[in-house]
Amino acid sequence: MKRALGMVAALLMASAAQAAPGTVDTLWRLDCGAIQVNQLNIFSDTQSYIGQTRKLVGSCYLIKDGDAYMLWDTGLPVATRGTPPAPSQPIDAKLTKTLVEQLAELGVKPEQIGLIGISHYHFDHTGQAAEFPKAKLVIGAGDLKAARADKDGIGKALAPWLADDAKVDAVDGDKDLFGDGSVVMIALGGHTPGHHGLLVRLPKTGTVLLSGDVAHFHENLDSNGVPTFNVDRADSLAAIDRFRKLGVSLKAVSILQHDPRDVAKLPAFPKGAE
């Protein structure tokens, strides 16, 4: 009988936790580069954008929970700062301001970043990760495996976390990062082997759903468009469907991280969403 009552109590506690997830204090959007897409058709394996171009943005995010700080994605490499225009390239990406510089404006030192979450291994999301080598890294298991297999390519920006004893968590499926439902990595496969988005809950703003690269701009999201460089088409379509439905069911502020129209849903830096 006591065991049965204990099980009931545990179930009630679990149910209460699901009904009232925690929140974090603040979410800042950070400038992680400007991206001129000179050949937009690479974002469509059905050739939907022949001859088109588009301006996108690189965005990263800082999360504050008490005295703890987490970065979500780390943007373009510092080496892209001030490089000349490259109109012949499919994508011309440039950094204008580093993460360290933006954190300094908020009074946050690099060593205060305790956790870095990476949506996927592409260079415009990992570029400045090594500026925070003391942080723990959380990344999709498939992406970590790919980075370790290609240390001089995919893995170069993640070098501090490629050793077997490194402070890294390889994430399979969804992952509750803070243990209270306030920050959850959401599995959204297909773009890369371990691609994830991020769910963040705030006391005033409510739920924010960050896309990673489940889609790069709304026209692609709305038409189920799959980039030519995604690793799995079926998984990509499933991820698009999940992202859309999560946004609706959670009444979330859904943000495509490369679409400037979506990034503008959050307060302009140095203000943060609460």
PDB file of C-alpha atoms in Angstrom:
ATOM      1  CA  MET A   1       0.000   0.000   0.000  1.00  0.00           C
ATOM      2  CA  LYS A   2       2.761   2.421   0.941  1.00  0.00           C
ATOM      3  CA  ARG A   3       4.544   1.621  -2.302  1.00  0.00           C
ATOM      4  CA  ALA A   4       1.356   2.301  -4.259  1.00  0.00           C
ATOM      5  CA  LEU A   5       0.858   5.623  -2.472  1.00  0.00           C
ATOM      6  CA  GLY A   6       4.465   6.521  -3.210  1.00  0.00           C
ATOM      7  CA  MET A   7       3.963   5.812  -6.888  1.00  0.00           C
ATOM      8  CA  VAL A   8       0.813   7.944  -6.939  1.00  0.00           C
ATOM      9  CA  ALA A   9       2.660  10.804  -5.230  1.00  0.00           C
ATOM     10  CA  ALA A  10       5.494  10.582  -7.747  1.00  0.00           C
ATOM     11  CA  LEU A  11       3.022  10.657 -10.635  1.00  0.00           C
ATOM     12  CA  LEU A  12       1.257  13.681  -9.160  1.00  0.00           C
ATOM     13  CA  MET A  13       4.564  15.488  -8.726  1.00  0.00           C
ATOM     14  CA  ALA A  14       5.566  14.692 -12.302  1.00  0.00           C
ATOM     15  CA  SER A  15       2.193  15.910 -13.539  1.00  0.00           C
ATOM     16  CA  ALA A  16       2.540  19.145 -11.580  1.00  0.00           C
ATOM     17  CA  ALA A  17       6.008  19.694 -12.991  1.00  0.00           C
ATOM     18  CA  GLN A  18       4.667  19.236 -16.527  1.00  0.00           C
ATOM     19  CA  ALA A  19       1.793  21.611 -15.837  1.00  0.00           C
ATOM     20  CA  ALA A  20       4.016  24.368 -14.474  1.00  0.00           C
ATOM     21  CA  PRO A  21       7.448  24.373 -16.139  1.00  0.00           C
ATOM     22  CA  GLY A  22      10.050  26.819 -14.937  1.00  0.00           C
ATOM     23  CA  THR A  23      11.178  30.019 -16.583  1.00  0.00           C
ATOM     24  CA  VAL A  24      14.494  31.790 -17.066  1.00  0.00           C
ATOM     25  CA  ASP A  25      15.112  35.473 -16.383  1.00  0.00           C
ATOM     26  CA  THR A  26      16.113  36.976 -19.721  1.00  0.00           C
ATOM     27  CA  LEU A  27      16.749  36.122 -23.372  1.00  0.00           C
ATOM     28  CA  TRP A  28      18.860  38.435 -25.511  1.00  0.00           C
ATOM     29  CA  ARG A  29      19.180  38.297 -29.293  1.00  0.00           C
ATOM     30  CA  LEU A  30      22.776  38.839 -30.416  1.00  0.00           C
ATOM     31  CA  ASP A  31      24.112  39.932 -33.797  1.00  0.00           C
ATOM     32  CA  CYS A  32      26.034  37.023 -35.286  1.00  0.00           C
ATOM     33  CA  GLY A  33      26.560  38.271 -38.822  1.00  0.00           C
ATOM     34  CA  ALA A  34      25.031  39.405 -42.102  1.00  0.00           C
ATOM     35  CA  ILE A  35      24.440  36.866 -44.861  1.00  0.00           C
ATOM     36  CA  GLN A  36      23.985  37.816 -48.505  1.00  0.00           C
ATOM     37  CA  VAL A  37      22.637  34.826 -50.421  1.00  0.00           C
ATOM     38  CA  ASN A  38      23.637  35.355 -54.046  1.00  0.00           C
ATOM     39  CA  GLN A  39      22.208  32.040 -55.253  1.00  0.00           C
ATOM     40  CA  LEU A  40      19.003  31.447 -53.310  1.00  0.00           C
ATOM     41  CA  ASN A  41      18.257  28.306 -55.299  1.00  0.00           C
ATOM     42  CA  ILE A  42      20.646  26.318 -53.086  1.00  0.00           C
ATOM     43  CA  PHE A  43      17.901  26.495 -50.463  1.00  0.00           C
ATOM     44  CA  SER A  44      15.505  24.496 -52.640  1.00  0.00           C
ATOM     45  CA  ASP A  45      15.962  20.935 -53.890  1.00  0.00           C
ATOM     46  CA  THR A  46      12.944  21.569 -56.119  1.00  0.00           C
ATOM     47  CA  GLN A  47      14.572  24.574 -57.852  1.00  0.00           C
ATOM     48  CA  SER A  48      12.073  27.096 -56.497  1.00  0.00           C
ATOM     49  CA  TYR A  49      14.327  30.164 -56.410  1.00  0.00           C
ATOM     50  CA  ILE A  50      16.141  30.264 -59.764  1.00  0.00           C
ATOM     51  CA  GLY A  51      17.932  33.603 -60.214  1.00  0.00           C
ATOM     52  CA  GLN A  52      16.834  34.949 -56.828  1.00  0.00           C
ATOM     53  CA  THR A  53      18.890  36.494 -54.023  1.00  0.00           C
ATOM     54  CA  ARG A  54      18.067  37.279 -50.406  1.00  0.00           C
ATOM     55  CA  LYS A  55      19.525  39.011 -47.368  1.00  0.00           C
ATOM     56  CA  LEU A  56      19.531  36.904 -44.222  1.00  0.00           C
ATOM     57  CA  VAL A  57      21.023  37.391 -40.763  1.00  0.00           C
ATOM     58  CA  GLY A  58      23.063  35.323 -38.374  1.00  0.00           C
ATOM     59  CA  SER A  59      21.569  35.343 -34.877  1.00  0.00           C
ATOM     60  CA  CYS A  60      22.707  33.944 -31.554  1.00  0.00           C
ATOM     61  CA  TYR A  61      21.059  34.094 -28.162  1.00  0.00           C
ATOM     62  CA  LEU A  62      22.121  34.687 -24.563  1.00  0.00           C
ATOM     63  CA  ILE A  63      20.038  33.188 -21.766  1.00  0.00           C
ATOM     64  CA  LYS A  64      20.295  34.303 -18.122  1.00  0.00           C
ATOM     65  CA  ASP A  65      18.964  32.145 -15.295  1.00  0.00           C
ATOM     66  CA  GLY A  66      19.952  33.595 -11.954  1.00  0.00           C
ATOM     67  CA  ASP A  67      23.758  33.811 -12.049  1.00  0.00           C
ATOM     68  CA  ALA A  68      24.017  31.257 -14.873  1.00  0.00           C
ATOM     69  CA  TYR A  69      24.520  32.181 -18.521  1.00  0.00           C
ATOM     70  CA  MET A  70      24.011  30.082 -21.641  1.00  0.00           C
ATOM     71  CA  LEU A  71      24.723  30.855 -25.299  1.00  0.00           C
ATOM     72  CA  TRP A  72      22.653  29.324 -28.077  1.00  0.00           C
ATOM     73  CA  ASP A  73      24.762  29.178 -31.253  1.00  0.00           C
ATOM     74  CA  THR A  74      27.927  31.216 -31.693  1.00  0.00           C
ATOM     75  CA  GLY A  75      27.659  32.745 -35.153  1.00  0.00           C
ATOM     76  CA  LEU A  76      30.131  33.403 -37.905  1.00  0.00           C
ATOM     77  CA  PRO A  77      33.901  33.125 -37.357  1.00  0.00           C
ATOM     78  CA  VAL A  78      35.753  36.293 -36.357  1.00  0.00           C
ATOM     79  CA  ALA A  79      37.858  35.832 -39.522  1.00  0.00           C
ATOM     80  CA  THR A  80      34.854  36.879 -41.649  1.00  0.00           C
ATOM     81  CA  ARG A  81      34.881  40.345 -40.085  1.00  0.00           C
ATOM     82  CA  GLY A  82      35.680  43.053 -42.618  1.00  0.00           C
ATOM     83  CA  THR A  83      36.264  40.716 -45.555  1.00  0.00           C
ATOM     84  CA  PRO A  84      35.618  42.190 -49.030  1.00  0.00           C
ATOM     85  CA  PRO A  85      32.352  41.446 -50.875  1.00  0.00           C
ATOM     86  CA  ALA A  86      32.215  38.106 -52.686  1.00  0.00           C
ATOM     87  CA  PRO A  87      29.326  38.356 -55.179  1.00  0.00           C
ATOM     88  CA  SER A  88      30.508  35.269 -57.095  1.00  0.00           C
ATOM     89  CA  GLN A  89      30.008  33.036 -54.060  1.00  0.00           C
ATOM     90  CA  PRO A  90      26.634  31.364 -53.397  1.00  0.00           C
ATOM     91  CA  ILE A  91      26.686  32.783 -49.854  1.00  0.00           C
ATOM     92  CA  ASP A  92      28.659  35.839 -48.732  1.00  0.00           C
ATOM     93  CA  ALA A  93      28.674  35.989 -44.930  1.00  0.00           C
ATOM     94  CA  LYS A  94      30.332  38.617 -42.763  1.00  0.00           C
ATOM     95  CA  LEU A  95      30.587  39.325 -39.069  1.00  0.00           C
ATOM     96  CA  THR A  96      30.305  42.918 -37.876  1.00  0.00           C
ATOM     97  CA  LYS A  97      30.522  42.530 -34.099  1.00  0.00           C
ATOM     98  CA  THR A  98      31.875  39.681 -31.991  1.00  0.00           C
ATOM     99  CA  LEU A  99      30.016  37.879 -29.237  1.00  0.00           C
ATOM    100  CA  VAL A 100      32.661  38.878 -26.700  1.00  0.00           C
ATOM    101  CA  GLU A 101      32.149  42.547 -27.592  1.00  0.00           C
ATOM    102  CA  GLN A 102      28.384  42.284 -27.217  1.00  0.00           C
ATOM    103  CA  LEU A 103      28.649  40.417 -23.927  1.00  0.00           C
ATOM    104  CA  ALA A 104      30.932  43.181 -22.641  1.00  0.00           C
ATOM    105  CA  GLU A 105      28.147  45.695 -23.283  1.00  0.00           C
ATOM    106  CA  LEU A 106      25.994  43.640 -20.917  1.00  0.00           C
ATOM    107  CA  GLY A 107      28.777  43.344 -18.349  1.00  0.00           C
ATOM    108  CA  VAL A 108      29.178  39.603 -18.961  1.00  0.00           C
ATOM    109  CA  LYS A 109      32.677  38.119 -19.144  1.00  0.00           C
ATOM    110  CA  PRO A 110      33.482  35.119 -21.388  1.00  0.00           C
ATOM    111  CA  GLU A 111      34.278  32.958 -18.364  1.00  0.00           C
ATOM    112  CA  GLN A 112      30.739  33.521 -17.042  1.00  0.00           C
ATOM    113  CA  ILE A 113      29.299  31.511 -19.924  1.00  0.00           C
ATOM    114  CA  GLY A 114      28.752  28.110 -18.368  1.00  0.00           C
ATOM    115  CA  LEU A 115      26.870  26.409 -21.187  1.00  0.00           C
ATOM    116  CA  ILE A 116      26.935  26.616 -24.970  1.00  0.00           C
ATOM    117  CA  GLY A 117      24.174  25.006 -26.989  1.00  0.00           C
ATOM    118  CA  ILE A 118      24.854  24.440 -30.682  1.00  0.00           C
ATOM    119  CA  SER A 119      21.930  23.839 -33.033  1.00  0.00           C
ATOM    120  CA  HIS A 120      24.193  22.184 -35.631  1.00  0.00           C
ATOM    121  CA  TYR A 121      27.750  22.066 -36.913  1.00  0.00           C
ATOM    122  CA  HIS A 122      27.603  24.594 -39.803  1.00  0.00           C
ATOM    123  CA  PHE A 123      30.217  27.333 -39.678  1.00  0.00           C
ATOM    124  CA  ASP A 124      27.736  30.177 -39.158  1.00  0.00           C
ATOM    125  CA  HIS A 125      26.553  28.551 -35.917  1.00  0.00           C
ATOM    126  CA  THR A 126      29.873  27.381 -34.436  1.00  0.00           C
ATOM    127  CA  GLY A 127      32.209  30.185 -35.532  1.00  0.00           C
ATOM    128  CA  GLN A 128      32.972  31.767 -32.146  1.00  0.00           C
ATOM    129  CA  ALA A 129      32.442  28.784 -29.840  1.00  0.00           C
ATOM    130  CA  ALA A 130      36.145  28.472 -29.049  1.00  0.00           C
ATOM    131  CA  GLU A 131      36.064  31.936 -27.446  1.00  0.00           C
ATOM    132  CA  PHE A 132      34.407  30.169 -24.477  1.00  0.00           C
ATOM    133  CA  PRO A 133      36.562  27.058 -23.909  1.00  0.00           C
ATOM    134  CA  LYS A 134      35.628  26.702 -20.225  1.00  0.00           C
ATOM    135  CA  ALA A 135      31.934  26.264 -20.988  1.00  0.00           C
ATOM    136  CA  LYS A 136      30.190  22.930 -21.300  1.00  0.00           C
ATOM    137  CA  LEU A 137      28.992  22.189 -24.823  1.00  0.00           C
ATOM    138  CA  VAL A 138      25.635  20.591 -25.637  1.00  0.00           C
ATOM    139  CA  ILE A 139      25.159  19.462 -29.236  1.00  0.00           C
ATOM    140  CA  GLY A 140      23.279  16.788 -31.131  1.00  0.00           C
ATOM    141  CA  ALA A 141      24.960  13.386 -30.938  1.00  0.00           C
ATOM    142  CA  GLY A 142      25.020  13.016 -34.729  1.00  0.00           C
ATOM    143  CA  ASP A 143      26.717  16.373 -35.149  1.00  0.00           C
ATOM    144  CA  LEU A 144      29.306  15.651 -32.451  1.00  0.00           C
ATOM    145  CA  LYS A 145      30.117  12.350 -34.149  1.00  0.00           C
ATOM    146  CA  ALA A 146      30.574  14.144 -37.485  1.00  0.00           C
ATOM    147  CA  ALA A 147      32.776  16.811 -35.864  1.00  0.00           C
ATOM    148  CA  ARG A 148      35.023  14.205 -34.251  1.00  0.00           C
ATOM    149  CA  ALA A 149      35.354  12.376 -37.574  1.00  0.00           C
ATOM    150  CA  ASP A 150      36.367  15.601 -39.358  1.00  0.00           C
ATOM    151  CA  LYS A 151      38.453  17.507 -36.814  1.00  0.00           C
ATOM    152  CA  ASP A 152      40.125  19.760 -39.390  1.00  0.00           C
ATOM    153  CA  GLY A 153      36.847  20.601 -41.145  1.00  0.00           C
ATOM    154  CA  ILE A 154      33.474  20.422 -39.414  1.00  0.00           C
ATOM    155  CA  GLY A 155      35.114  19.998 -36.020  1.00  0.00           C
ATOM    156  CA  LYS A 156      37.714  22.759 -36.209  1.00  0.00           C
ATOM    157  CA  ALA A 157      35.556  25.419 -34.510  1.00  0.00           C
ATOM    158  CA  LEU A 158      34.629  22.912 -31.786  1.00  0.00           C
ATOM    159  CA  ALA A 159      38.178  21.752 -31.056  1.00  0.00           C
ATOM    160  CA  PRO A 160      38.013  22.339 -27.250  1.00  0.00           C
ATOM    161  CA  TRP A 161      35.234  19.736 -26.964  1.00  0.00           C
ATOM    162  CA  LEU A 162      36.361  16.922 -29.273  1.00  0.00           C
ATOM    163  CA  ALA A 163      38.474  14.959 -26.785  1.00  0.00           C
ATOM    164  CA  ASP A 164      36.877  11.978 -25.051  1.00  0.00           C
ATOM    165  CA  ASP A 165      37.148  13.658 -21.633  1.00  0.00           C
ATOM    166  CA  ALA A 166      35.864  17.076 -22.771  1.00  0.00           C
ATOM    167  CA  LYS A 167      32.942  18.901 -21.130  1.00  0.00           C
ATOM    168  CA  VAL A 168      30.414  17.960 -23.784  1.00  0.00           C
ATOM    169  CA  ASP A 169      26.968  16.410 -23.773  1.00  0.00           C
ATOM    170  CA  ALA A 170      25.942  14.579 -26.957  1.00  0.00           C
ATOM    171  CA  VAL A 171      22.159  14.971 -27.139  1.00  0.00           C
ATOM    172  CA  ASP A 172      19.823  12.349 -28.585  1.00  0.00           C
ATOM    173  CA  GLY A 173      16.202  13.446 -28.955  1.00  0.00           C
ATOM    174  CA  ASP A 174      14.903  16.261 -26.756  1.00  0.00           C
ATOM    175  CA  LYS A 175      16.936  17.431 -23.758  1.00  0.00           C
ATOM    176  CA  ASP A 176      15.753  19.434 -20.739  1.00  0.00           C
ATOM    177  CA  LEU A 177      18.897  21.436 -20.079  1.00  0.00           C
ATOM    178  CA  PHE A 178      17.999  23.055 -16.741  1.00  0.00           C
ATOM    179  CA  GLY A 179      15.845  20.232 -15.373  1.00  0.00           C
ATOM    180  CA  ASP A 180      12.669  22.313 -14.974  1.00  0.00           C
ATOM    181  CA  GLY A 181      11.394  22.648 -18.540  1.00  0.00           C
ATOM    182  CA  SER A 182      12.581  26.247 -18.876  1.00  0.00           C
ATOM    183  CA  VAL A 183      15.169  25.512 -21.602  1.00  0.00           C
ATOM    184  CA  VAL A 184      14.766  22.435 -23.777  1.00  0.00           C
ATOM    185  CA  MET A 185      16.697  21.333 -26.852  1.00  0.00           C
ATOM    186  CA  ILE A 186      14.182  20.114 -29.432  1.00  0.00           C
ATOM    187  CA  ALA A 187      15.183  17.414 -31.912  1.00  0.00           C
ATOM    188  CA  LEU A 188      14.562  18.697 -35.449  1.00  0.00           C
ATOM    189  CA  GLY A 189      16.560  16.355 -37.662  1.00  0.00           C
ATOM    190  CA  GLY A 190      17.313  16.443 -41.342  1.00  0.00           C
ATOM    191  CA  HIS A 191      19.401  19.572 -41.801  1.00  0.00           C
ATOM    192  CA  THR A 192      22.392  17.845 -40.205  1.00  0.00           C
ATOM    193  CA  PRO A 193      22.544  14.448 -38.443  1.00  0.00           C
ATOM    194  CA  GLY A 194      21.964  15.940 -34.983  1.00  0.00           C
ATOM    195  CA  HIS A 195      20.156  19.199 -35.708  1.00  0.00           C
ATOM    196  CA  HIS A 196      18.175  20.798 -32.839  1.00  0.00           C
ATOM    197  CA  GLY A 197      16.102  23.849 -32.059  1.00  0.00           C
ATOM    198  CA  LEU A 198      15.637  25.411 -28.626  1.00  0.00           C
ATOM    199  CA  LEU A 199      12.569  26.114 -26.502  1.00  0.00           C
ATOM    200  CA  VAL A 200      12.941  28.900 -23.926  1.00  0.00           C
ATOM    201  CA  ARG A 201      10.262  29.878 -21.404  1.00  0.00           C
ATOM    202  CA  LEU A 202      10.167  33.436 -20.022  1.00  0.00           C
ATOM    203  CA  PRO A 203       7.918  34.884 -17.292  1.00  0.00           C
ATOM    204  CA  LYS A 204       6.462  37.742 -19.389  1.00  0.00           C
ATOM    205  CA  THR A 205       7.120  36.852 -23.023  1.00  0.00           C
ATOM    206  CA  GLY A 206       6.068  33.243 -22.601  1.00  0.00           C
ATOM    207  CA  THR A 207       7.497  30.484 -24.766  1.00  0.00           C
ATOM    208  CA  VAL A 208      10.094  31.292 -27.433  1.00  0.00           C
ATOM    209  CA  LEU A 209      10.914  28.638 -30.020  1.00  0.00           C
ATOM    210  CA  LEU A 210      14.262  29.042 -31.789  1.00  0.00           C
ATOM    211  CA  SER A 211      14.568  27.191 -35.074  1.00  0.00           C
ATOM    212  CA  GLY A 212      18.216  26.416 -35.574  1.00  0.00           C
ATOM    213  CA  ASP A 213      18.060  25.932 -39.348  1.00  0.00           C
ATOM    214  CA  VAL A 214      14.864  23.904 -39.625  1.00  0.00           C
ATOM    215  CA  ALA A 215      14.104  26.595 -42.226  1.00  0.00           C
ATOM    216  CA  HIS A 216      16.060  29.705 -43.154  1.00  0.00           C
ATOM    217  CA  PHE A 217      13.198  32.040 -44.151  1.00  0.00           C
ATOM    218  CA  HIS A 218       9.417  31.935 -44.028  1.00  0.00           C
ATOM    219  CA  GLU A 219       8.822  31.293 -47.694  1.00  0.00           C
ATOM    220  CA  ASN A 220      10.755  28.048 -47.333  1.00  0.00           C
ATOM    221  CA  LEU A 221       9.027  27.081 -44.097  1.00  0.00           C
ATOM    222  CA  ASP A 222       5.583  27.781 -45.552  1.00  0.00           C
ATOM    223  CA  SER A 223       6.230  25.748 -48.710  1.00  0.00           C
ATOM    224  CA  ASN A 224       8.013  22.816 -47.007  1.00  0.00           C
ATOM    225  CA  GLY A 225      11.181  23.799 -48.856  1.00  0.00           C
ATOM    226  CA  VAL A 226      14.277  21.665 -48.312  1.00  0.00           C
ATOM    227  CA  PRO A 227      17.779  23.031 -49.012  1.00  0.00           C
ATOM    228  CA  THR A 228      19.988  21.094 -51.398  1.00  0.00           C
ATOM    229  CA  PHE A 229      22.583  20.576 -48.647  1.00  0.00           C
ATOM    230  CA  ASN A 230      20.316  18.972 -46.030  1.00  0.00           C
ATOM    231  CA  VAL A 231      21.329  15.435 -45.106  1.00  0.00           C
ATOM    232  CA  ASP A 232      17.867  13.807 -45.064  1.00  0.00           C
ATOM    233  CA  ARG A 233      14.784  15.031 -46.930  1.00  0.00           C
ATOM    234  CA  ALA A 234      12.181  13.001 -45.048  1.00  0.00           C
ATOM    235  CA  ASP A 235      13.598  14.027 -41.661  1.00  0.00           C
ATOM    236  CA  SER A 236      13.698  17.666 -42.825  1.00  0.00           C
ATOM    237  CA  LEU A 237       9.996  17.616 -43.711  1.00  0.00           C
ATOM    238  CA  ALA A 238       9.143  15.961 -40.388  1.00  0.00           C
ATOM    239  CA  ALA A 239      11.150  18.629 -38.548  1.00  0.00           C
ATOM    240  CA  ILE A 240       9.353  21.458 -40.372  1.00  0.00           C
ATOM    241  CA  ASP A 241       6.023  19.901 -39.431  1.00  0.00           C
ATOM    242  CA  ARG A 242       7.039  19.479 -35.791  1.00  0.00           C
ATOM    243  CA  PHE A 243       8.378  23.038 -35.528  1.00  0.00           C
ATOM    244  CA  ARG A 244       5.163  24.522 -36.900  1.00  0.00           C
ATOM    245  CA  LYS A 245       2.905  22.389 -34.703  1.00  0.00           C
ATOM    246  CA  LEU A 246       4.942  23.041 -31.548  1.00  0.00           C
ATOM    247  CA  GLY A 247       4.696  26.770 -32.198  1.00  0.00           C
ATOM    248  CA  VAL A 248       0.916  26.542 -32.457  1.00  0.00           C
ATOM    249  CA  SER A 249       0.295  24.197 -29.514  1.00  0.00           C
ATOM    250  CA  LEU A 250       2.600  26.146 -27.178  1.00  0.00           C
ATOM    251  CA  LYS A 251       1.442  29.560 -28.464  1.00  0.00           C
ATOM    252  CA  ALA A 252       5.126  30.288 -28.886  1.00  0.00           C
ATOM    253  CA  VAL A 253       7.003  33.215 -30.342  1.00  0.00           C
ATOM    254  CA  SER A 254       8.548  31.154 -33.136  1.00  0.00           C
ATOM    255  CA  ILE A 255      11.771  32.509 -34.591  1.00  0.00           C
ATOM    256  CA  LEU A 256      13.560  31.431 -37.755  1.00  0.00           C
ATOM    257  CA  GLN A 257      17.086  32.351 -36.755  1.00  0.00           C
ATOM    258  CA  HIS A 258      18.163  33.559 -40.209  1.00  0.00           C
ATOM    259  CA  ASP A 259      15.018  35.530 -41.091  1.00  0.00           C
ATOM    260  CA  PRO A 260      15.382  39.184 -40.017  1.00  0.00           C
ATOM    261  CA  ARG A 261      11.592  39.507 -39.812  1.00  0.00           C
ATOM    262  CA  ASP A 262      11.518  36.852 -37.096  1.00  0.00           C
ATOM    263  CA  VAL A 263      14.581  37.983 -35.179  1.00  0.00           C
ATOM    264  CA  ALA A 264      12.911  41.400 -34.894  1.00  0.00           C
ATOM    265  CA  LYS A 265      10.156  39.816 -32.780  1.00  0.00           C
ATOM    266  CA  LEU A 266      12.561  40.036 -29.828  1.00  0.00           C
ATOM    267  CA  PRO A 267      13.721  43.345 -28.322  1.00  0.00           C
ATOM    268  CA  ALA A 268      16.677  44.992 -30.030  1.00  0.00           C
ATOM    269  CA  PHE A 269      20.004  44.552 -28.252  1.00  0.00           C
ATOM    270  CA  PRO A 270      20.986  45.530 -25.592  1.00  0.00           C
ATOM    271  CA  LYS A 271      17.438  45.060 -24.340  1.00  0.00           C
ATOM    272  CA  GLY A 272      16.344  41.507 -23.595  1.00  0.00           C
ATOM    273  CA  ALA A 273      13.069  39.619 -23.526  1.00  0.00           C
ATOM    274  CA  GLU A 274      11.793  38.778 -20.064  1.00  0.00           C
TER     275      GLU A 274
END
